[in-house]
Short mmCIF file of C-alpha atoms and ligand atoms in Angstrom, two decimals:
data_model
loop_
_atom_site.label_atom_id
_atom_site.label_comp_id
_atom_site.label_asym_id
_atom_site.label_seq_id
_atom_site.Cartn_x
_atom_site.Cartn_y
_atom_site.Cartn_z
CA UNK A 1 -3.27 -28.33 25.63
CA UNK A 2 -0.91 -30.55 24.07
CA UNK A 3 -1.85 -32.27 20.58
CA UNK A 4 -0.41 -35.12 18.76
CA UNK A 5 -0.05 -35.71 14.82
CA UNK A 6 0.79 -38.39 13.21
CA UNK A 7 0.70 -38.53 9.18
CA UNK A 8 2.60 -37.65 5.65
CA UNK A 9 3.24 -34.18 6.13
CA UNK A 10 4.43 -32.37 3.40
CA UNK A 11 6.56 -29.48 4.03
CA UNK A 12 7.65 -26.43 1.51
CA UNK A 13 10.66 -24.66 1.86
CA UNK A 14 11.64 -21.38 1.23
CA UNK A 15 13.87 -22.40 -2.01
CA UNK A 16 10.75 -23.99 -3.67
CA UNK A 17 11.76 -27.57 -2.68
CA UNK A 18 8.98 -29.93 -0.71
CA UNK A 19 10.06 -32.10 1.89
CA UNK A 20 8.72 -35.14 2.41
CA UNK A 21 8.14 -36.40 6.15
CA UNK A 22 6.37 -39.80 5.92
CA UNK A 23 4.80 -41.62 9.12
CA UNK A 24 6.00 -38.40 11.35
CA UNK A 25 4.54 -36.99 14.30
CA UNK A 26 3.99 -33.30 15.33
CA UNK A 27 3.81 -32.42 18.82
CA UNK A 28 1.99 -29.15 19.33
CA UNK A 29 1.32 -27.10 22.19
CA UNK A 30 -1.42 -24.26 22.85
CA UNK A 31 -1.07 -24.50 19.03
CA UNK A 32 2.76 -23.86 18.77
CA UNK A 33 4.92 -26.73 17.18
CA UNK A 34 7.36 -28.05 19.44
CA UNK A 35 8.30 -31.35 17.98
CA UNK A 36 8.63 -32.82 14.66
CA UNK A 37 10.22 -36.25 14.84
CA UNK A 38 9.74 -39.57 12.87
CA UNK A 39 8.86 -43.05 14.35
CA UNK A 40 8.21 -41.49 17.67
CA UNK A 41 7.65 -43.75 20.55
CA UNK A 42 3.94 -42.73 21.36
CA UNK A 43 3.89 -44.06 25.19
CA UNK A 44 6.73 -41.48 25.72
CA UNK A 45 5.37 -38.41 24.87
CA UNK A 46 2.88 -36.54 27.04
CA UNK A 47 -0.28 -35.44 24.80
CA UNK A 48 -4.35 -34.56 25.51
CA UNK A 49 -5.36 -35.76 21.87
CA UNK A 50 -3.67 -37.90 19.78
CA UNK A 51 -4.95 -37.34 15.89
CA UNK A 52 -3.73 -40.38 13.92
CA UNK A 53 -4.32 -39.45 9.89
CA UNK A 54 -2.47 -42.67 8.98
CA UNK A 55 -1.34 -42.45 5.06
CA UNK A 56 -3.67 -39.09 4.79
CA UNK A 57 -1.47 -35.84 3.63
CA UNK A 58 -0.97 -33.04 5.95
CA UNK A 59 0.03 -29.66 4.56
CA UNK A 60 0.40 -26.45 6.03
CA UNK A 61 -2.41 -24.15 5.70
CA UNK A 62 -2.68 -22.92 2.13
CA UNK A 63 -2.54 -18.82 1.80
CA UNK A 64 -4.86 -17.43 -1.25
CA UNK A 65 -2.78 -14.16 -2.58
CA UNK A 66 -6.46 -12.99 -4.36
CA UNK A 67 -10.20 -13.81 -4.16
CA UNK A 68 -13.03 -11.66 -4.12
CA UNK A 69 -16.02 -12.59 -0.70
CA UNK A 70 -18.96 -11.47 -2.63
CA UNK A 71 -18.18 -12.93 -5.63
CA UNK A 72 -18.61 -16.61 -4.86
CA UNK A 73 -22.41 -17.23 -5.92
CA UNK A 74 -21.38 -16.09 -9.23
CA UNK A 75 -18.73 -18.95 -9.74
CA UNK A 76 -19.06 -20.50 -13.01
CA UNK A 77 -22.59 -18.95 -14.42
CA UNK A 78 -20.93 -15.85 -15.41
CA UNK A 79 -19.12 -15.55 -19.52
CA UNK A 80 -17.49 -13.46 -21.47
CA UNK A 81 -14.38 -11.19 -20.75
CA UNK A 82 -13.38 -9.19 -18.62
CA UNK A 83 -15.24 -5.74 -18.60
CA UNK A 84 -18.78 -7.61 -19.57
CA UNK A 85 -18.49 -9.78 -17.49
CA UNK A 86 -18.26 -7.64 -14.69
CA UNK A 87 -21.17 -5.50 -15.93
CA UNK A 88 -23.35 -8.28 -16.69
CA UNK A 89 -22.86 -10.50 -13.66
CA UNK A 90 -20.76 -9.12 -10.93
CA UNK A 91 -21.52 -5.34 -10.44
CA UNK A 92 -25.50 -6.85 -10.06
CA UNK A 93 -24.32 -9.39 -7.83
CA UNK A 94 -22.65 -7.07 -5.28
CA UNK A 95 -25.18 -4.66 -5.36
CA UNK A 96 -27.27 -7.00 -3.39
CA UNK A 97 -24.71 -6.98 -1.01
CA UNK A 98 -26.49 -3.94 0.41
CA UNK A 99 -29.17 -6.06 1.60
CA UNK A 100 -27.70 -7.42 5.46
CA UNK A 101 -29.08 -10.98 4.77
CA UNK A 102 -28.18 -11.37 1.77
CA UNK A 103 -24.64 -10.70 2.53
CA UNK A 104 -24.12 -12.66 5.79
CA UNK A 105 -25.58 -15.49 4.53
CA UNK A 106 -23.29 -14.96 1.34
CA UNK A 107 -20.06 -14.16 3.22
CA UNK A 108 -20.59 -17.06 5.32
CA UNK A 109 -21.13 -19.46 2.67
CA UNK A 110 -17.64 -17.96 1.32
CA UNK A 111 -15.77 -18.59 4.34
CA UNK A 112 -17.07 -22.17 5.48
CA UNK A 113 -15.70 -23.52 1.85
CA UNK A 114 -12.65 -21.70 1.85
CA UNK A 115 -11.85 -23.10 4.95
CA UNK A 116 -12.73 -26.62 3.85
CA UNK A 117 -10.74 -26.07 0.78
CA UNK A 118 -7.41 -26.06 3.18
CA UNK A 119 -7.12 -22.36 2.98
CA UNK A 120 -5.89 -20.90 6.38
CA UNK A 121 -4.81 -17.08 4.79
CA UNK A 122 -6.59 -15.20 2.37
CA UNK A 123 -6.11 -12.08 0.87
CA UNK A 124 -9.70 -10.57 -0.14
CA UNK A 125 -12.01 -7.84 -1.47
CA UNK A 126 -15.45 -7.84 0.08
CA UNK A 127 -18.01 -5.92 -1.98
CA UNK A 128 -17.81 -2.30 -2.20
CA UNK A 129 -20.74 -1.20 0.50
CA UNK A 130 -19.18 -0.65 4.06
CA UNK A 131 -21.14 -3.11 5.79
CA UNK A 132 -20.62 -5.71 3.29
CA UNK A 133 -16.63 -5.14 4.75
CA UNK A 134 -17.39 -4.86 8.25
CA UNK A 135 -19.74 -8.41 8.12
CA UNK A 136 -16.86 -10.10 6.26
CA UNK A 137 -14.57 -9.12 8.69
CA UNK A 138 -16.93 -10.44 11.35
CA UNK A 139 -17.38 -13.54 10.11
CA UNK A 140 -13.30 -14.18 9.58
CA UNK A 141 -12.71 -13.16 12.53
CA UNK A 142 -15.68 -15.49 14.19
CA UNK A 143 -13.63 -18.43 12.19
CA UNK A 144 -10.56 -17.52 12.87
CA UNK A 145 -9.49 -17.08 9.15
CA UNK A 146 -6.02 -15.17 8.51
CA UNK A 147 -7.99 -12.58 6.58
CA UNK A 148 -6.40 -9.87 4.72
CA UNK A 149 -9.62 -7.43 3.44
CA UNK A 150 -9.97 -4.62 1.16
CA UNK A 151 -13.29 -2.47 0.26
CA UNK A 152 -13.00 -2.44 -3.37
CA UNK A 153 -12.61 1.41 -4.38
CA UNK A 154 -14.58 2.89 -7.29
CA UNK A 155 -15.65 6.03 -7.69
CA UNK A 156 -16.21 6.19 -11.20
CA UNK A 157 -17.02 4.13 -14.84
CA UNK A 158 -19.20 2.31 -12.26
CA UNK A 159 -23.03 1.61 -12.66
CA UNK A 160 -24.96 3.79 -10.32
CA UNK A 161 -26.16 0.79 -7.65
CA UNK A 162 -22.83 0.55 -6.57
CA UNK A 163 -20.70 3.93 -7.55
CA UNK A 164 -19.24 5.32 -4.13
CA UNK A 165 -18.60 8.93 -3.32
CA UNK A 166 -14.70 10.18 -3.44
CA UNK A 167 -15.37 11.62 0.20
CA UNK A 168 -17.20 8.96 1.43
CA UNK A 169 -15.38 6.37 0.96
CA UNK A 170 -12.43 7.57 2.30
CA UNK A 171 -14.10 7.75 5.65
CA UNK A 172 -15.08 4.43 5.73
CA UNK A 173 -11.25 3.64 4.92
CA UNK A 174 -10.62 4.89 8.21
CA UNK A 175 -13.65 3.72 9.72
CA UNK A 176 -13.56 -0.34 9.18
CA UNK A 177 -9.33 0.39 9.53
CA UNK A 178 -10.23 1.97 12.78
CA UNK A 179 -12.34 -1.24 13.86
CA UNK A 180 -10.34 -4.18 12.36
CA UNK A 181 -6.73 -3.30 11.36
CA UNK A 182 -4.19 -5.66 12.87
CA UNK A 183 -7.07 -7.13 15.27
CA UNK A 184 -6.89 -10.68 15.94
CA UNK A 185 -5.93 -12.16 12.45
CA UNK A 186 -7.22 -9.57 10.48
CA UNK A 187 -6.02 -6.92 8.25
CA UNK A 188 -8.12 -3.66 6.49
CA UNK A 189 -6.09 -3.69 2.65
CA UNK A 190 -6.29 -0.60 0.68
CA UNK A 191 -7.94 -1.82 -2.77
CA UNK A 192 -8.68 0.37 -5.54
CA UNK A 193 -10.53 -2.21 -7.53
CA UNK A 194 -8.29 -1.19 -10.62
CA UNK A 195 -7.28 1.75 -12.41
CA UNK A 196 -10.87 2.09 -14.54
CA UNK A 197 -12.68 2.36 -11.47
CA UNK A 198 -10.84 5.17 -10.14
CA UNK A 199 -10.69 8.26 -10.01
CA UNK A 200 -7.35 10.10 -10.44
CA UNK A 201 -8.38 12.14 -6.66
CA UNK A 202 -9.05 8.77 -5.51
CA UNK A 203 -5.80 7.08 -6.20
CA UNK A 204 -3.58 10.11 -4.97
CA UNK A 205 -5.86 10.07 -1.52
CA UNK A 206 -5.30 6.28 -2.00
CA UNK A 207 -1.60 6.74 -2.29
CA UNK A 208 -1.56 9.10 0.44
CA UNK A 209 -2.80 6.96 3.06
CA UNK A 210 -0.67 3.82 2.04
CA UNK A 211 2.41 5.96 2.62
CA UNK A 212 1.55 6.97 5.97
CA UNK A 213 -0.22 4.12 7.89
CA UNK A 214 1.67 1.50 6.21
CA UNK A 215 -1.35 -0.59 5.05
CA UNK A 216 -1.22 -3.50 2.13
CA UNK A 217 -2.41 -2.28 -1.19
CA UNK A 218 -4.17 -4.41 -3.53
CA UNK A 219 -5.20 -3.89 -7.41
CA UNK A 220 -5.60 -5.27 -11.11
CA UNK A 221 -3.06 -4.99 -13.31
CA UNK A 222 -2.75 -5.72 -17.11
CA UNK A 223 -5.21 -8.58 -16.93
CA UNK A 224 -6.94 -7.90 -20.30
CA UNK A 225 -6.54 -6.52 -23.77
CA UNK A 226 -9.39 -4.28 -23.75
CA UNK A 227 -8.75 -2.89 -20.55
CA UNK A 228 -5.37 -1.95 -21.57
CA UNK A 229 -7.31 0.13 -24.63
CA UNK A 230 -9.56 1.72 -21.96
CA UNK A 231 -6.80 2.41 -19.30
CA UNK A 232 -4.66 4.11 -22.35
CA UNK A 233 -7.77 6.25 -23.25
CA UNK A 234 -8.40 7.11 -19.61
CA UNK A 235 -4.66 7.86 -18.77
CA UNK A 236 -3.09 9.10 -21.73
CA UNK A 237 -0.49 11.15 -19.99
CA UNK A 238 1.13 8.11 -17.74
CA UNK A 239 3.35 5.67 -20.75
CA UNK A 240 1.95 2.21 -19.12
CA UNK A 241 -0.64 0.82 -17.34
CA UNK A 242 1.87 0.34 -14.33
CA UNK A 243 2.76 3.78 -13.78
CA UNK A 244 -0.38 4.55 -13.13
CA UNK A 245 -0.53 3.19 -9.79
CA UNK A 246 3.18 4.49 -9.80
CA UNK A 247 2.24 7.92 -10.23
CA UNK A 248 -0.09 7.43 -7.07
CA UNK A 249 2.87 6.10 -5.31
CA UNK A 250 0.84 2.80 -4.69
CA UNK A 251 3.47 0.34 -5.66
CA UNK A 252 5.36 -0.85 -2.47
CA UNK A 253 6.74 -3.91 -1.24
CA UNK A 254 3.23 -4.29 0.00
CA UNK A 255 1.18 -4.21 -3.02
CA UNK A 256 -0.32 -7.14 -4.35
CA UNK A 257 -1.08 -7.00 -8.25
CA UNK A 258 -3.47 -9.13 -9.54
CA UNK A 259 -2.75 -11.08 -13.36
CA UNK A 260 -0.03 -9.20 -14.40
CA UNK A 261 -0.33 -10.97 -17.76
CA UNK A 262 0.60 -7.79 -20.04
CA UNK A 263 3.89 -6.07 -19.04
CA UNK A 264 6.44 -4.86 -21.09
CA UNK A 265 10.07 -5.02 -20.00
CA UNK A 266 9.99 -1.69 -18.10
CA UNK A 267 7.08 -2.46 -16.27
CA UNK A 268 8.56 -5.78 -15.26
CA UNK A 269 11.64 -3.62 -14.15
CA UNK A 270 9.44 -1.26 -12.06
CA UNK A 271 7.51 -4.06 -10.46
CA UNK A 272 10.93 -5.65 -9.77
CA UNK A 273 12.44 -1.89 -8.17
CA UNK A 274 9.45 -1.91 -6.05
CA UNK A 275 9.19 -5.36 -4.75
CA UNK A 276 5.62 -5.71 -5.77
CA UNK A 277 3.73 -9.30 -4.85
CA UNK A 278 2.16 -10.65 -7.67
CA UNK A 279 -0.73 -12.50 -7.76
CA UNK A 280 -0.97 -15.34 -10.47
CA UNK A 281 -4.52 -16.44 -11.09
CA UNK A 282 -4.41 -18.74 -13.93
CA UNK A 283 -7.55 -20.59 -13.59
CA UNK A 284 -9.64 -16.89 -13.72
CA UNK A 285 -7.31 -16.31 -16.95
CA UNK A 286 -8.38 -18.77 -18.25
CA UNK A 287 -12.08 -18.66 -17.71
CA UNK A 288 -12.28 -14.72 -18.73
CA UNK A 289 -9.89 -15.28 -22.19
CA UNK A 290 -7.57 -12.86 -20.36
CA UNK A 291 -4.33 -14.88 -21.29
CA UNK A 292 -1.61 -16.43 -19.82
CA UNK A 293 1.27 -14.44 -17.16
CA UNK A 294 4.82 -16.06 -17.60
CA UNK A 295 4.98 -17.28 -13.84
CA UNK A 296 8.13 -18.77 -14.70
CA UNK A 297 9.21 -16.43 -16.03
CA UNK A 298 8.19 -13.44 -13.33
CA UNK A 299 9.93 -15.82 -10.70
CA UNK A 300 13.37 -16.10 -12.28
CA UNK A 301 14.12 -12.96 -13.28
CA UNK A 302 13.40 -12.54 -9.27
CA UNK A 303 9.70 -11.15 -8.73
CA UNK A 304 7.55 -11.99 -5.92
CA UNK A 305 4.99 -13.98 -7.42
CA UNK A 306 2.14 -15.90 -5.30
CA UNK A 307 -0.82 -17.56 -6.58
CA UNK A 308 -4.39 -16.30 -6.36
CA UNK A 309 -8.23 -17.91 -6.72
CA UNK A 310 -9.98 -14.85 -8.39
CA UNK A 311 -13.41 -16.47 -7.61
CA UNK A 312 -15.79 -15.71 -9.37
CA UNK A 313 -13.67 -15.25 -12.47
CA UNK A 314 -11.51 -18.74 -10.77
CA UNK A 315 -13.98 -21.35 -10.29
CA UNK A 316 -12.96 -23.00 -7.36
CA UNK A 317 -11.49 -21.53 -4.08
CA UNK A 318 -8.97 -24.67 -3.47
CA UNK A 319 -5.55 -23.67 -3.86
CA UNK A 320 -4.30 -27.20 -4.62
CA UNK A 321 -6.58 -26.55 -8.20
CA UNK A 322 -5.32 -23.05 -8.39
CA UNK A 323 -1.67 -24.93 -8.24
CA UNK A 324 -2.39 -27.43 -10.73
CA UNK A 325 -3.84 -25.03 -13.06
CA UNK A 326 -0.35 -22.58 -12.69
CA UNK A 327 1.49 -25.73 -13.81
CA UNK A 328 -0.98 -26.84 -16.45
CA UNK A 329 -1.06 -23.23 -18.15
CA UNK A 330 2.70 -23.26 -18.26
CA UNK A 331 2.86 -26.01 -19.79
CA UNK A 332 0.50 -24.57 -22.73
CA UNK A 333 2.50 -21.30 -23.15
CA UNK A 334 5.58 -23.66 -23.17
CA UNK A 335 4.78 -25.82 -26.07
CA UNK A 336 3.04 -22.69 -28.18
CA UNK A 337 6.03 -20.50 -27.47
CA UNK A 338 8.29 -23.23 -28.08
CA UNK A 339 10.12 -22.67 -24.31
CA UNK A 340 10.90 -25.78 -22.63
CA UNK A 341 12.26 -23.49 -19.47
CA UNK A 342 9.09 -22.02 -18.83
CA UNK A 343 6.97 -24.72 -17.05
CA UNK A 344 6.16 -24.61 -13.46
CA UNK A 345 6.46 -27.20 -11.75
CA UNK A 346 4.16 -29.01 -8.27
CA UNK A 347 6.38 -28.36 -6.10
CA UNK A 348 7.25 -24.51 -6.95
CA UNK A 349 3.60 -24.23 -7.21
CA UNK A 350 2.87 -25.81 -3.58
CA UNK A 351 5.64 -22.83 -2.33
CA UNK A 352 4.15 -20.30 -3.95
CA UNK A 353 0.95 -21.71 -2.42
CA UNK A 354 2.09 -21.66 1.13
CA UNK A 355 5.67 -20.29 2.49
CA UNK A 356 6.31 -17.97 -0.02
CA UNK A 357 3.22 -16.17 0.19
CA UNK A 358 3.40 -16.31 3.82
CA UNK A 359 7.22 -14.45 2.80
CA UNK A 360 5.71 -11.89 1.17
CA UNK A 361 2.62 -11.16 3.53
CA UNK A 362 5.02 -10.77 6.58
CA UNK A 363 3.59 -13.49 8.49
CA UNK A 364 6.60 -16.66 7.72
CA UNK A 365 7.64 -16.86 11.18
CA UNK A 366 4.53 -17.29 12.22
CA UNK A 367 2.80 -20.08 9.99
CA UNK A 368 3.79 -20.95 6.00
CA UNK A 369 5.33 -24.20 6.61
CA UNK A 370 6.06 -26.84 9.40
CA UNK A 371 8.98 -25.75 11.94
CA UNK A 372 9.23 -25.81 15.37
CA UNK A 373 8.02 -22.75 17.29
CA UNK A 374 5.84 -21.85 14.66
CA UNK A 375 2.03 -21.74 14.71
CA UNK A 376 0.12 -25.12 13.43
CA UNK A 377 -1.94 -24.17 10.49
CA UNK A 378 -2.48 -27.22 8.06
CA UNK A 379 -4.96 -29.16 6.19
CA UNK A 380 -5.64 -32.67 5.83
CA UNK A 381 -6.36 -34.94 2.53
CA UNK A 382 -6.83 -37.74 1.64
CA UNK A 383 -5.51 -39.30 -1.78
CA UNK A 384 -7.21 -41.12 -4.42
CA UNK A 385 -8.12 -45.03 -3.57
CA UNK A 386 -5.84 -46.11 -6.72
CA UNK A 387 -2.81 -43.77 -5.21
CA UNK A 388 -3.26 -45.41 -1.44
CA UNK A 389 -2.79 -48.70 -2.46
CA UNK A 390 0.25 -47.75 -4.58
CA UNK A 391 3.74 -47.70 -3.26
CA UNK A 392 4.31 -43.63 -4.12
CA UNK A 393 8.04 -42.83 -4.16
CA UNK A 394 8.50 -39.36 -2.12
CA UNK A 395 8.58 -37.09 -4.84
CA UNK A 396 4.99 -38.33 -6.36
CA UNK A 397 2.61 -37.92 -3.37
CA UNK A 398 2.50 -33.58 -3.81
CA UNK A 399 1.50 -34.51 -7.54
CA UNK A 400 -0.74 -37.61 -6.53
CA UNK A 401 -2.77 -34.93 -3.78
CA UNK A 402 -2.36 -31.53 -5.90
CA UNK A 403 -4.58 -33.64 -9.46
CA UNK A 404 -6.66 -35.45 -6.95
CA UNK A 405 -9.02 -33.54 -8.69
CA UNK A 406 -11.97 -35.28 -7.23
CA UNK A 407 -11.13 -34.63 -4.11
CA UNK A 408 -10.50 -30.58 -3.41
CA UNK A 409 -12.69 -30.85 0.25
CA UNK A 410 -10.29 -31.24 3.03
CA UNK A 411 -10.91 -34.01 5.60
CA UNK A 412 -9.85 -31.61 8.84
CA UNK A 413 -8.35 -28.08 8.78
CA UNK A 414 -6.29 -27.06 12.02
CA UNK A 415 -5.82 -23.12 12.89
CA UNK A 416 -3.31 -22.34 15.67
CA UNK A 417 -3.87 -25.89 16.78
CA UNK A 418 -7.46 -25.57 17.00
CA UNK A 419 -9.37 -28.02 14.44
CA UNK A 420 -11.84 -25.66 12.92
CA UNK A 421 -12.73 -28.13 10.04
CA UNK A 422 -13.55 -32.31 10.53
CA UNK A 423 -16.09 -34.00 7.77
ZN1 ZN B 501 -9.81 -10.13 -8.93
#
């Protein structure tokens, strides 16, 4: 099946520039892309379906670095910080989540607006019971999401509804890894929720298993003041909150850190050694007084940062917002720390949003941007009224579609060529 495009794609590149490709066409077949050309004479190509999105924006799927499945009824309704916050809303929430209904009808709801948020990938925790994992990886698998999922890990400082047993839970590692590691799009992630939730027999079974079957890790790290307090009380023999997981050998190049926002220099330094992926989430930062991570920062001095919803803590699952929000943030720690080097801009954030995470999750030749041979993943918009009629130069239609505020619901969302998303 051959497909036509024709639109204003927009198209990241690895060095954090955007390119531009106004009134192009992409030719793609049995959802590879085989042509990208400009002006192209339709009557000479050979297509099945021509989609013509005239002045809408095409982008290439957008890849969430952290979210959490269970988590999405609580968006917004929650407050407070960090640690009551999850006591008071989330840890109830998710113990629902052993009742089957309750969490297919939840998960689904997840999925369906992720997807119509733009978001193709998606790095994600389900909630801690084992068939709350196994239905979320049913249902992204069902809609064909990239999905990247971790059972969250806690075996202690957890309320009793939801506490899992050491033993246990390591058996259900292996059994939803068994079942839906590396099938189809999917991926089982090894997730001790943080370092508060675990215990240290845990974490060294945890670190264990990441060493030998090569599995993504993903965790919390520094994301608020009083859980710094709490991790030093619980750990006073490690010096930082990063060598914890260090000691449990779970930083790797395949270990996604979530926030990030309170590192000294040596941590930094470790993170760097190990080639750690963070996870920038500014929007949850935000709504949980956490703080603000110096993205900027992180990036120059050569980490791997991506960006990261954090719903129910982020408030939206739409990556463009999480984008904006990186950039807006910056801005504020840029004028209060007096640092006119620090702000990030649309156009790193859109990378960050898209190839670059696709860099760091392995998967670039395969979908992150728009090049031939790779798969078509990408999401359609539409701008604002007052920005259609304008005459945009290039460089103003990423910002004109990333504070389109209003307008965060894709119009169509492709997967491997197959439209899985039209309102
Ligand atoms: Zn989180």
């Amino acid at each position: 099946m051959r497909k036509l495009i024709k639109g204003i794609f927009l198209n990241p590149k690895t060095d954090y520039s955007v390119e531009v490709l106004n009134n192009y066409c992409i030719l793609i077949n049995n959802g590879i892309i085989e042509k990208i050309e400009k002006d192209i004479e339709i009557n000479e190509i050979q297509f099945d379906v021509f989609y013509d999105f005239e002045d809408k924006i095409i982008i290439p799927g957008l890849i969430d670095l952290h979210t959490h499945i269970p988590q999405f009824r609580a968006i917004g309704i929650g407050k407070g910080e960090l640690l009551e916050w999850l006591n008071d809303y989330i840890f109830p929430l998710e113990a629902k989540f052993s009742e089957k209904n309750f969490a297919v009808d939840s998960t689904e709801l997840f999925f369906k607006d992720l997807i119509s948020k733009g978001t193709t990938t998606a790095v994600m925790y389900s909630s801690p019971q084992k068939q709350a994992c196994e239905i979320a990886f049913e249902i992204a698998d069902e809609l064909s999401v990239r999905s990247f999922i971790g059972l969250p890990l806690m075996d202690r400082n957890t309320p009793d509804m939801i506490i899992q047993n050491t033993e246990q839970v390591i058996k259900d590692i292996f059994s939803i890894a068994d079942k839906w590691h590396k099938r189809n799009k999917c991926e089982f992630v090894l997730s001790p929720r943080f370092a508060l939730s675990c215990s240290d027999e845990l974490l060294r079974r945890v670190g264990e298993i990441a060493a030998s079957d090569g599995f993504f890790v993903q965790t919390h790290l520094a994301e608020s003041k009083k859980e710094l307090q709490e991790v030093k009380l619980q750990f006073p023999e490690v010096e930082n909150y990063t060598s914890v997981y260090d000691k449990y050998n779970l930083l790797t190049s395949r270990t996604i850190l979530a926030h990030c926002i309170y590192l000294n220099e040596a941590e930094i330094e470790k993170i760097r050694d190990r080639n750690c992926i963070i996870a920038h989430c500014p929007t949850s930062n935000k709504f949980l007084r956490s703080g603000i991570m110096q993205a900027k920062k992180y990036i120059d001095c050569g980490l791997k940062v991506g960006l990261g919803t954090d719903v129910a803590a982020g408030y939206s699952l739409s990556m463009l917002n999480e984008g904006m929000e990186a950039c807006e943030v910056s801005k504020l720690l840029s004028v209060q720390n007096d640092e006119p080097n620090i702000v990030i801009e649309a156009d790193t954030a859109f990378c960050l949003s898209t190839i670059k995470a696709a860099e760091y999750l392995g998967i670039s030749e395969e979908v992150g941007n728009f090049e031939i041979g790779k798969k078509f993943d990408a999401a359609v918009f539409e701008l604002a009224e007052v920005h259609k009629s304008a005459e945009l130069k290039e460089e103003e239609y990423l910002r004109a579609l990333m504070y389109n505020i209003d307008k965060r619901t894709a119009k169509s969302v492709f997967i491997d060529g197959n439209l899985v998303y039209h309102k």
